[in-house]
Short mmCIF file of C-alpha atoms in Angstrom, two decimals:
data_model
loop_
_atom_site.label_atom_id
_atom_site.label_comp_id
_atom_site.label_asym_id
_atom_site.label_seq_id
_atom_site.Cartn_x
_atom_site.Cartn_y
_atom_site.Cartn_z
CA MET A 1 -20.76 5.86 32.23
CA ILE A 2 -19.34 4.00 29.19
CA ALA A 3 -20.98 0.48 28.46
CA VAL A 4 -18.92 -2.25 27.31
CA ALA A 5 -21.46 -4.89 25.81
CA ILE A 6 -20.67 -8.43 25.34
CA ALA A 7 -22.94 -10.86 23.20
CA ARG A 8 -22.62 -14.59 23.09
CA SER A 9 -22.76 -15.92 19.64
CA GLY A 10 -22.85 -19.16 17.90
CA PHE A 11 -20.77 -19.52 14.52
CA GLU A 12 -23.69 -19.78 11.94
CA PRO A 13 -24.26 -16.58 10.06
CA ASP A 14 -27.54 -15.75 11.50
CA GLU A 15 -26.26 -16.32 15.09
CA VAL A 16 -23.24 -13.92 14.30
CA ALA A 17 -25.61 -11.25 12.92
CA GLY A 18 -27.89 -11.52 15.86
CA ALA A 19 -24.96 -11.06 18.31
CA THR A 20 -23.53 -8.24 16.26
CA ARG A 21 -26.82 -6.26 16.34
CA ARG A 22 -27.42 -7.06 20.18
CA ALA A 23 -23.75 -5.96 20.98
CA MET A 24 -24.32 -2.72 19.20
CA GLU A 25 -27.46 -2.19 20.96
CA LEU A 26 -26.31 -2.83 24.39
CA ALA A 27 -23.33 -0.31 23.98
CA GLY A 28 -25.90 2.18 22.94
CA GLY A 29 -26.26 1.73 19.33
CA LEU A 30 -25.58 4.07 16.42
CA SER A 31 -28.67 6.34 16.69
CA GLY A 32 -27.31 9.66 17.98
CA ARG A 33 -23.81 8.91 17.01
CA ILE A 34 -24.36 8.51 13.32
CA ALA A 35 -26.78 11.18 11.61
CA PRO A 36 -28.66 10.85 8.13
CA GLY A 37 -26.46 11.98 5.28
CA GLN A 38 -23.26 11.46 7.00
CA ARG A 39 -20.23 9.84 5.47
CA VAL A 40 -19.14 6.89 7.68
CA LEU A 41 -15.78 5.10 7.23
CA VAL A 42 -16.38 1.62 8.55
CA LYS A 43 -12.63 0.28 9.28
CA PRO A 44 -12.38 -3.62 9.56
CA ASN A 45 -9.23 -5.53 10.27
CA LEU A 46 -8.09 -6.94 7.02
CA VAL A 47 -4.50 -7.37 7.86
CA ALA A 48 -3.55 -10.43 5.87
CA PRO A 49 -4.96 -12.89 3.08
CA VAL A 50 -5.90 -15.49 5.95
CA HIS A 51 -9.62 -15.70 6.40
CA GLU A 52 -9.03 -16.86 10.17
CA ALA A 53 -7.06 -13.72 11.10
CA VAL A 54 -9.56 -10.89 9.72
CA THR A 55 -12.81 -9.42 10.61
CA ASP A 56 -15.71 -11.90 9.99
CA LYS A 57 -17.73 -10.82 7.07
CA VAL A 58 -20.91 -11.23 8.57
CA VAL A 59 -20.08 -8.94 11.61
CA LEU A 60 -18.79 -6.44 9.10
CA SER A 61 -21.92 -6.56 6.81
CA GLU A 62 -24.24 -6.22 9.94
CA VAL A 63 -22.25 -3.01 10.98
CA VAL A 64 -22.48 -1.53 7.30
CA ARG A 65 -26.39 -2.33 7.08
CA ALA A 66 -26.92 -0.60 10.30
CA VAL A 67 -25.26 2.52 8.94
CA ILE A 68 -27.44 2.23 6.11
CA GLU A 69 -30.57 1.75 7.96
CA LEU A 70 -29.64 5.29 9.62
CA GLY A 71 -29.64 7.02 6.32
CA ALA A 72 -25.74 7.43 6.39
CA THR A 73 -23.58 6.64 3.77
CA PRO A 74 -20.92 3.90 4.58
CA MET A 75 -17.61 3.01 3.01
CA ILE A 76 -15.48 0.09 3.94
CA GLY A 77 -11.62 1.18 4.00
CA GLU A 78 -8.63 -0.70 4.99
CA CYS A 79 -4.93 -1.09 4.13
CA PRO A 80 -3.37 -4.63 5.14
CA GLY A 81 -0.14 -5.20 7.03
CA PHE A 82 3.02 -3.52 5.30
CA GLU A 83 4.46 -6.95 4.62
CA TYR A 84 1.69 -7.95 2.30
CA ASP A 85 0.56 -6.71 -1.02
CA SER A 86 -2.56 -4.45 -0.11
CA ARG A 87 -4.26 -5.03 -3.53
CA VAL A 88 -3.76 -8.86 -3.46
CA THR A 89 -4.81 -9.14 0.01
CA LEU A 90 -8.01 -7.22 -0.35
CA GLU A 91 -8.87 -8.99 -3.55
CA PHE A 92 -8.17 -12.38 -1.99
CA LEU A 93 -10.39 -11.53 0.96
CA GLY A 94 -13.33 -10.51 -1.19
CA LEU A 95 -13.65 -6.96 -0.12
CA TRP A 96 -14.71 -5.32 -3.46
CA LYS A 97 -17.17 -8.37 -3.79
CA LEU A 98 -18.72 -7.74 -0.32
CA ALA A 99 -18.94 -4.03 -1.00
CA ASP A 100 -20.75 -4.68 -4.39
CA GLU A 101 -23.23 -7.03 -2.38
CA LEU A 102 -23.89 -4.38 0.25
CA GLY A 103 -23.97 -1.62 -2.30
CA VAL A 104 -21.21 0.40 -0.82
CA GLU A 105 -17.84 1.89 -1.76
CA ALA A 106 -14.73 0.02 -0.74
CA VAL A 107 -11.45 1.80 -0.42
CA ASN A 108 -7.87 0.49 -0.38
CA PHE A 109 -6.04 3.36 1.47
CA GLU A 110 -2.78 2.68 -0.12
CA GLU A 111 -4.14 3.71 -3.45
CA GLU A 112 -5.61 6.71 -2.15
CA ASP A 113 -4.31 10.08 -0.62
CA TYR A 114 -3.00 10.55 2.85
CA VAL A 115 -2.88 13.56 4.99
CA ARG A 116 0.07 14.63 7.26
CA VAL A 117 -1.24 15.17 10.67
CA PRO A 118 0.74 15.71 14.22
CA PHE A 119 1.27 12.63 16.42
CA GLU A 120 1.67 12.36 20.17
CA HIS A 121 4.79 10.31 20.32
CA PRO A 122 8.31 10.96 21.82
CA VAL A 123 9.97 10.29 18.45
CA VAL A 124 7.39 10.15 15.59
CA LYS A 125 5.86 13.69 15.59
CA TRP A 126 3.93 13.35 12.57
CA VAL A 127 2.14 10.59 10.55
CA LYS A 128 0.33 10.32 7.42
CA VAL A 129 -3.32 9.27 7.75
CA ALA A 130 -5.73 8.09 5.20
CA ARG A 131 -7.66 10.90 3.66
CA ALA A 132 -10.65 8.94 3.83
CA ALA A 133 -10.41 8.79 7.86
CA VAL A 134 -9.50 12.24 7.99
CA GLU A 135 -12.64 13.76 5.77
CA CYS A 136 -15.23 11.30 6.88
CA ASP A 137 -17.95 12.34 9.36
CA ALA A 138 -17.56 9.42 11.54
CA ILE A 139 -15.43 6.18 11.91
CA ILE A 140 -16.89 2.99 12.93
CA ASN A 141 -13.88 0.31 14.03
CA VAL A 142 -14.62 -3.26 13.51
CA PRO A 143 -11.44 -4.97 14.87
CA ARG A 144 -10.68 -8.75 15.31
CA MET A 145 -9.77 -9.99 18.74
CA LYS A 146 -6.22 -11.24 18.80
CA CYS A 147 -3.21 -12.24 20.71
CA HIS A 148 -0.08 -10.62 19.23
CA LYS A 149 3.68 -11.42 19.56
CA LEU A 150 4.88 -7.88 19.68
CA THR A 151 2.24 -6.17 21.75
CA ASP A 152 0.49 -9.19 23.63
CA VAL A 153 -2.97 -8.35 22.39
CA SER A 154 -4.36 -6.82 19.05
CA LEU A 155 -7.60 -5.13 19.84
CA ALA A 156 -9.75 -1.76 19.06
CA ILE A 157 -6.97 0.63 19.61
CA LYS A 158 -4.37 -1.25 17.35
CA ASN A 159 -6.68 -1.69 14.62
CA CYS A 160 -6.34 2.26 13.94
CA PHE A 161 -2.80 1.29 12.55
CA GLY A 162 -4.72 0.36 9.30
CA MET A 163 -5.62 3.81 8.89
CA LEU A 164 -1.85 5.15 8.73
CA GLU A 165 0.49 5.18 5.50
CA LYS A 166 2.69 2.17 5.63
CA PRO A 167 5.89 4.34 5.98
CA SER A 168 4.46 5.94 9.08
CA ARG A 169 3.64 2.22 10.55
CA ARG A 170 7.27 1.45 9.88
CA GLU A 171 8.56 4.54 11.73
CA ILE A 172 6.45 3.80 14.77
CA HIS A 173 7.44 -0.01 15.03
CA ALA A 174 11.02 1.27 14.68
CA TRP A 175 10.83 4.02 17.54
CA GLY A 176 8.21 2.81 19.93
CA LEU A 177 5.49 0.50 18.88
CA ASN A 178 3.29 0.50 22.22
CA ARG A 179 3.85 4.23 22.57
CA GLY A 180 2.55 4.50 18.99
CA ILE A 181 -0.35 2.31 19.49
CA ALA A 182 -1.32 4.52 22.71
CA ALA A 183 -1.18 7.63 20.52
CA LEU A 184 -3.86 6.07 18.25
CA TYR A 185 -6.01 6.36 21.08
CA ARG A 186 -5.64 10.22 21.21
CA LEU A 187 -5.78 10.38 17.48
CA PHE A 188 -8.85 8.60 16.80
CA ARG A 189 -12.27 8.84 18.19
CA PRO A 190 -14.54 6.40 16.56
CA ALA A 191 -18.24 6.68 17.05
CA LEU A 192 -18.58 2.96 17.84
CA ASN A 193 -16.11 -0.03 18.32
CA VAL A 194 -17.52 -3.64 17.30
CA LEU A 195 -14.96 -6.29 18.11
CA ASP A 196 -14.94 -9.64 16.52
CA GLY A 197 -14.28 -12.20 19.18
CA LEU A 198 -15.61 -15.46 17.26
CA ILE A 199 -12.25 -17.17 16.59
CA ILE A 200 -9.15 -16.05 18.41
CA PRO A 201 -5.72 -16.18 16.63
CA MET A 202 -3.71 -17.47 19.74
CA SER A 203 0.07 -17.74 18.55
CA GLY A 204 -0.01 -14.59 16.77
CA ALA A 205 -2.18 -11.86 15.18
CA VAL A 206 -2.16 -13.97 11.86
CA TYR A 207 -0.57 -17.36 11.92
CA GLY A 208 -0.81 -20.32 14.30
CA ASN A 209 -3.50 -21.92 16.65
CA TYR A 210 -7.04 -20.70 17.01
CA GLU A 211 -9.62 -20.95 19.67
CA ARG A 212 -13.52 -20.42 19.40
CA LEU A 213 -14.50 -17.87 21.87
CA GLY A 214 -17.98 -17.09 20.26
CA VAL A 215 -18.23 -13.28 21.41
CA VAL A 216 -19.06 -10.20 19.62
CA ALA A 217 -18.37 -7.06 21.81
CA ALA A 218 -18.79 -3.27 21.48
CA SER A 219 -18.30 0.09 22.95
CA SER A 220 -18.08 3.80 22.13
CA ASP A 221 -14.61 3.99 23.56
CA MET A 222 -11.61 1.85 22.43
CA LEU A 223 -9.67 1.74 25.88
CA ALA A 224 -12.75 0.60 27.62
CA LEU A 225 -13.34 -2.21 25.09
CA ASP A 226 -9.69 -3.27 25.15
CA LEU A 227 -9.41 -3.39 28.91
CA VAL A 228 -12.46 -5.96 29.00
CA ALA A 229 -11.17 -7.67 25.81
CA ALA A 230 -7.71 -8.29 27.12
CA GLU A 231 -9.44 -9.89 30.30
CA LEU A 232 -11.19 -12.31 27.97
CA LEU A 233 -7.85 -13.25 26.35
CA GLY A 234 -6.62 -14.04 29.59
CA VAL A 235 -4.32 -11.27 29.85
CA SER A 236 -4.01 -8.73 32.42
CA PRO A 237 -4.55 -5.19 31.06
CA THR A 238 -1.78 -3.99 33.47
CA SER A 239 0.68 -6.19 31.71
CA VAL A 240 -0.07 -4.69 28.16
CA GLU A 241 2.01 -1.61 27.77
CA HIS A 242 0.08 0.29 25.15
CA ILE A 243 -3.22 -0.17 27.21
CA VAL A 244 -1.33 1.15 30.34
CA LEU A 245 -0.09 4.14 28.46
CA ALA A 246 -3.52 4.86 27.04
CA SER A 247 -4.92 4.50 30.49
CA ARG A 248 -2.67 7.14 31.84
CA TRP A 249 -4.09 9.50 29.56
CA ASN A 250 -7.73 8.77 30.22
CA GLY A 251 -7.40 8.40 34.15
CA ASN A 252 -10.04 6.31 35.77
CA LEU A 253 -12.33 5.40 32.86
CA PRO A 254 -15.81 4.97 34.29
CA SER A 255 -17.14 2.00 32.44
CA LYS A 256 -19.64 -1.01 32.98
CA VAL A 257 -19.87 -4.23 31.28
CA VAL A 258 -23.39 -5.19 30.13
CA GLY A 259 -24.76 -8.44 28.29
CA ASP A 260 -23.58 -11.87 28.75
CA GLU A 261 -21.02 -13.44 30.89
CA VAL A 262 -18.17 -15.19 29.26
CA GLU A 263 -15.45 -17.54 30.64
CA PRO A 264 -12.00 -16.11 29.70
CA ILE A 265 -9.45 -18.30 27.82
CA HIS A 266 -7.40 -19.71 30.28
CA ARG A 267 -4.02 -19.67 28.92
CA ALA A 268 -1.24 -17.03 28.05
CA CYS A 269 -0.97 -15.81 24.62
CA ALA A 270 2.94 -15.89 24.65
CA GLY A 271 5.45 -18.24 25.45
CA LYS A 272 8.62 -18.04 27.68
CA GLN A 273 9.68 -14.62 28.58
CA TRP A 274 13.23 -14.85 27.19
CA ARG A 275 12.01 -15.91 23.93
CA ARG A 276 9.48 -13.17 23.89
CA THR A 277 11.94 -10.63 24.65
CA ALA A 278 14.40 -11.93 22.15
CA TYR A 279 11.67 -12.03 19.20
CA ARG A 280 10.80 -8.31 20.18
CA ARG A 281 14.33 -7.20 20.23
CA ILE A 282 15.05 -8.86 16.80
CA TYR A 283 12.11 -7.25 15.35
CA GLN A 284 12.79 -3.83 16.61
CA ALA A 285 16.06 -3.97 15.03
CA ILE A 286 14.72 -4.99 11.84
CA TYR A 287 12.03 -2.53 11.79
CA ALA A 288 14.63 0.06 12.60
CA MET A 289 16.90 -1.22 9.68
CA ASP A 290 13.81 -1.06 7.43
CA HIS A 291 13.08 2.47 8.28
CA CYS A 292 16.48 3.80 7.84
CA ALA A 293 16.37 1.94 4.19
CA SER A 294 13.08 3.45 3.41
CA ARG A 295 14.88 7.00 4.06
CA LEU A 296 17.29 5.94 1.28
CA GLY A 297 14.63 5.08 -0.98
CA ALA A 298 15.05 1.33 -0.64
CA ASN A 299 11.94 -1.05 -0.62
CA SER A 300 10.93 -2.40 2.56
CA LEU A 301 13.00 -5.30 4.23
CA ILE A 302 9.97 -6.60 6.03
CA PRO A 303 8.57 -9.16 3.19
CA TRP A 304 11.90 -10.35 2.73
CA PHE A 305 12.52 -11.00 6.63
CA HIS A 306 9.10 -12.74 6.89
CA THR A 307 9.49 -15.00 3.95
CA ARG A 308 13.06 -16.27 5.14
CA PHE A 309 12.55 -16.47 8.91
CA GLY A 310 8.80 -16.29 9.45
CA ILE A 311 6.00 -18.72 8.50
CA ARG A 312 5.97 -19.61 5.09
CA PRO A 313 5.05 -22.88 2.83
CA SER A 314 7.81 -25.47 1.84
CA ILE A 315 7.45 -28.01 -0.77
CA ASP A 316 8.92 -31.65 -0.99
CA TRP A 317 9.15 -32.06 -4.56
CA SER A 318 10.08 -35.82 -3.76
CA ARG A 319 6.37 -36.15 -2.38
CA CYS A 320 4.78 -34.09 -5.10
CA ASN A 321 2.67 -35.94 -7.81
CA PHE A 322 1.92 -32.60 -9.71
CA CYS A 323 -1.72 -32.87 -9.50
CA GLY A 324 -1.91 -29.10 -10.05
CA GLU A 325 -4.23 -28.26 -7.12
CA CYS A 326 -1.71 -25.89 -5.46
CA PRO A 327 -1.34 -23.50 -8.21
CA LYS A 328 -5.12 -23.07 -8.55
CA VAL A 329 -5.40 -21.61 -4.77
CA CYS A 330 -2.35 -19.39 -5.07
CA PRO A 331 -3.22 -15.68 -5.37
CA VAL A 332 0.18 -14.67 -6.70
CA ASN A 333 1.10 -17.57 -9.18
CA ALA A 334 4.24 -18.39 -6.80
CA ILE A 335 3.94 -22.13 -7.64
CA ASP A 336 5.60 -23.23 -10.95
CA LEU A 337 5.13 -27.15 -11.16
CA ASP A 338 6.91 -27.18 -14.53
CA LYS A 339 10.13 -25.98 -12.85
CA LYS A 340 9.63 -27.39 -9.58
CA LYS A 341 9.81 -23.91 -8.02
CA LEU A 342 8.17 -21.88 -5.31
CA ASP A 343 8.94 -18.27 -5.86
CA TYR A 344 9.19 -16.73 -2.31
CA GLY A 345 9.48 -13.20 -3.93
CA LEU A 346 5.86 -13.60 -5.30
CA CYS A 347 4.83 -15.72 -2.09
CA SER A 348 5.82 -12.99 0.21
CA LYS A 349 3.14 -10.79 -1.36
CA ALA A 350 0.60 -12.98 0.39
CA ARG A 351 1.85 -15.93 2.52
CA CYS A 352 -1.59 -17.09 2.65
CA LEU A 353 -0.50 -20.83 3.16
CA TYR A 354 -3.79 -22.13 1.35
CA CYS A 355 -1.49 -24.39 -0.53
CA ILE A 356 -0.62 -26.60 2.52
CA PRO A 357 -4.05 -27.86 3.28
CA ILE A 358 -5.04 -28.30 -0.57
CA CYS A 359 -2.01 -30.77 -1.18
CA PRO A 360 -3.40 -34.37 -1.12
CA GLN A 361 0.16 -35.61 -0.84
CA GLY A 362 1.27 -33.75 2.16
CA ALA A 363 4.14 -32.31 0.17
CA ILE A 364 3.72 -28.79 1.38
CA THR A 365 4.40 -28.11 4.98
CA GLU A 366 4.68 -24.98 7.13
CA LYS A 367 8.27 -23.79 7.75
CA GLN A 368 9.47 -21.28 10.17
CA THR A 369 13.12 -20.58 11.11
CA PHE A 370 12.47 -18.75 14.42
CA LYS A 371 9.60 -19.55 16.86
CA MET A 372 8.64 -17.44 19.92
#
């Protein structure tokens, strides 16, 4: 019987740390799954340079410390979403600083080697996986609980996407995203999955509205965890295509929920059905074009598309008093006050939106051409 543990948590660091440890213990702990001397990859969700949309540092730190306490050697590895600059994103989120504080190695997969492995997908037969994920002795998956515009939810299984090379991700997005996520369940078998459900991105995986759920959940099985987590998000697992596909592979998964009772979020993650359908078809077409362009050696179209049609900052120069606050927080130096210019080419590397709340004049606002 597979345990799915749920631990309530407050939002202070000591409360989050305690809930993380309790969730891991209720799920059976790491002892017996991790052995002394093993090299363990800890895979968080650091998808974008937006702190509200990534794995909480306290949750991640407690998982790393638990591995160290067992005498194993952890390393933190990740590669953000392919519309973001991976180095800029990971530096902005403080990955290497955190790794130094914990005394462990941090790896940007995009700057390391990848290994070609077979993939159980009707179109994409091979993918490239980070060598660190292939050669480590065990993986601990530390995702963030989210709603998602293309897949309804983003939970434990989908977090494994970050271990694939970006061209492989682009190909899967083009030729069957949900089938690709389901195939990740067959490809990866983490020793433990620890899900950060503290603050939930409700409008999408990165930007939009956030709700406080105050939960840390854990399980040795990604599908079992995702089935329970989807319910906490107010989403029926039977309506999530990749969960349904993964369930067909695993049959009736014997599992039990242990720990605290938590009231699910009582509102849907997505908008009107016709808008969802239109949004997903547009994105699938863009990803298909992007994949074809990549075969010809062209750069990805995705950053360009997101910058011009997705969420991005917009400056009303008539309201700007040139105080100099916004350039200070921009990680890619996209704002030139002397030229009254916001360089969207540079902004596309991050789109952190931190310039918006920092502007005392309210001259910088959020802009989006198409909303779901």
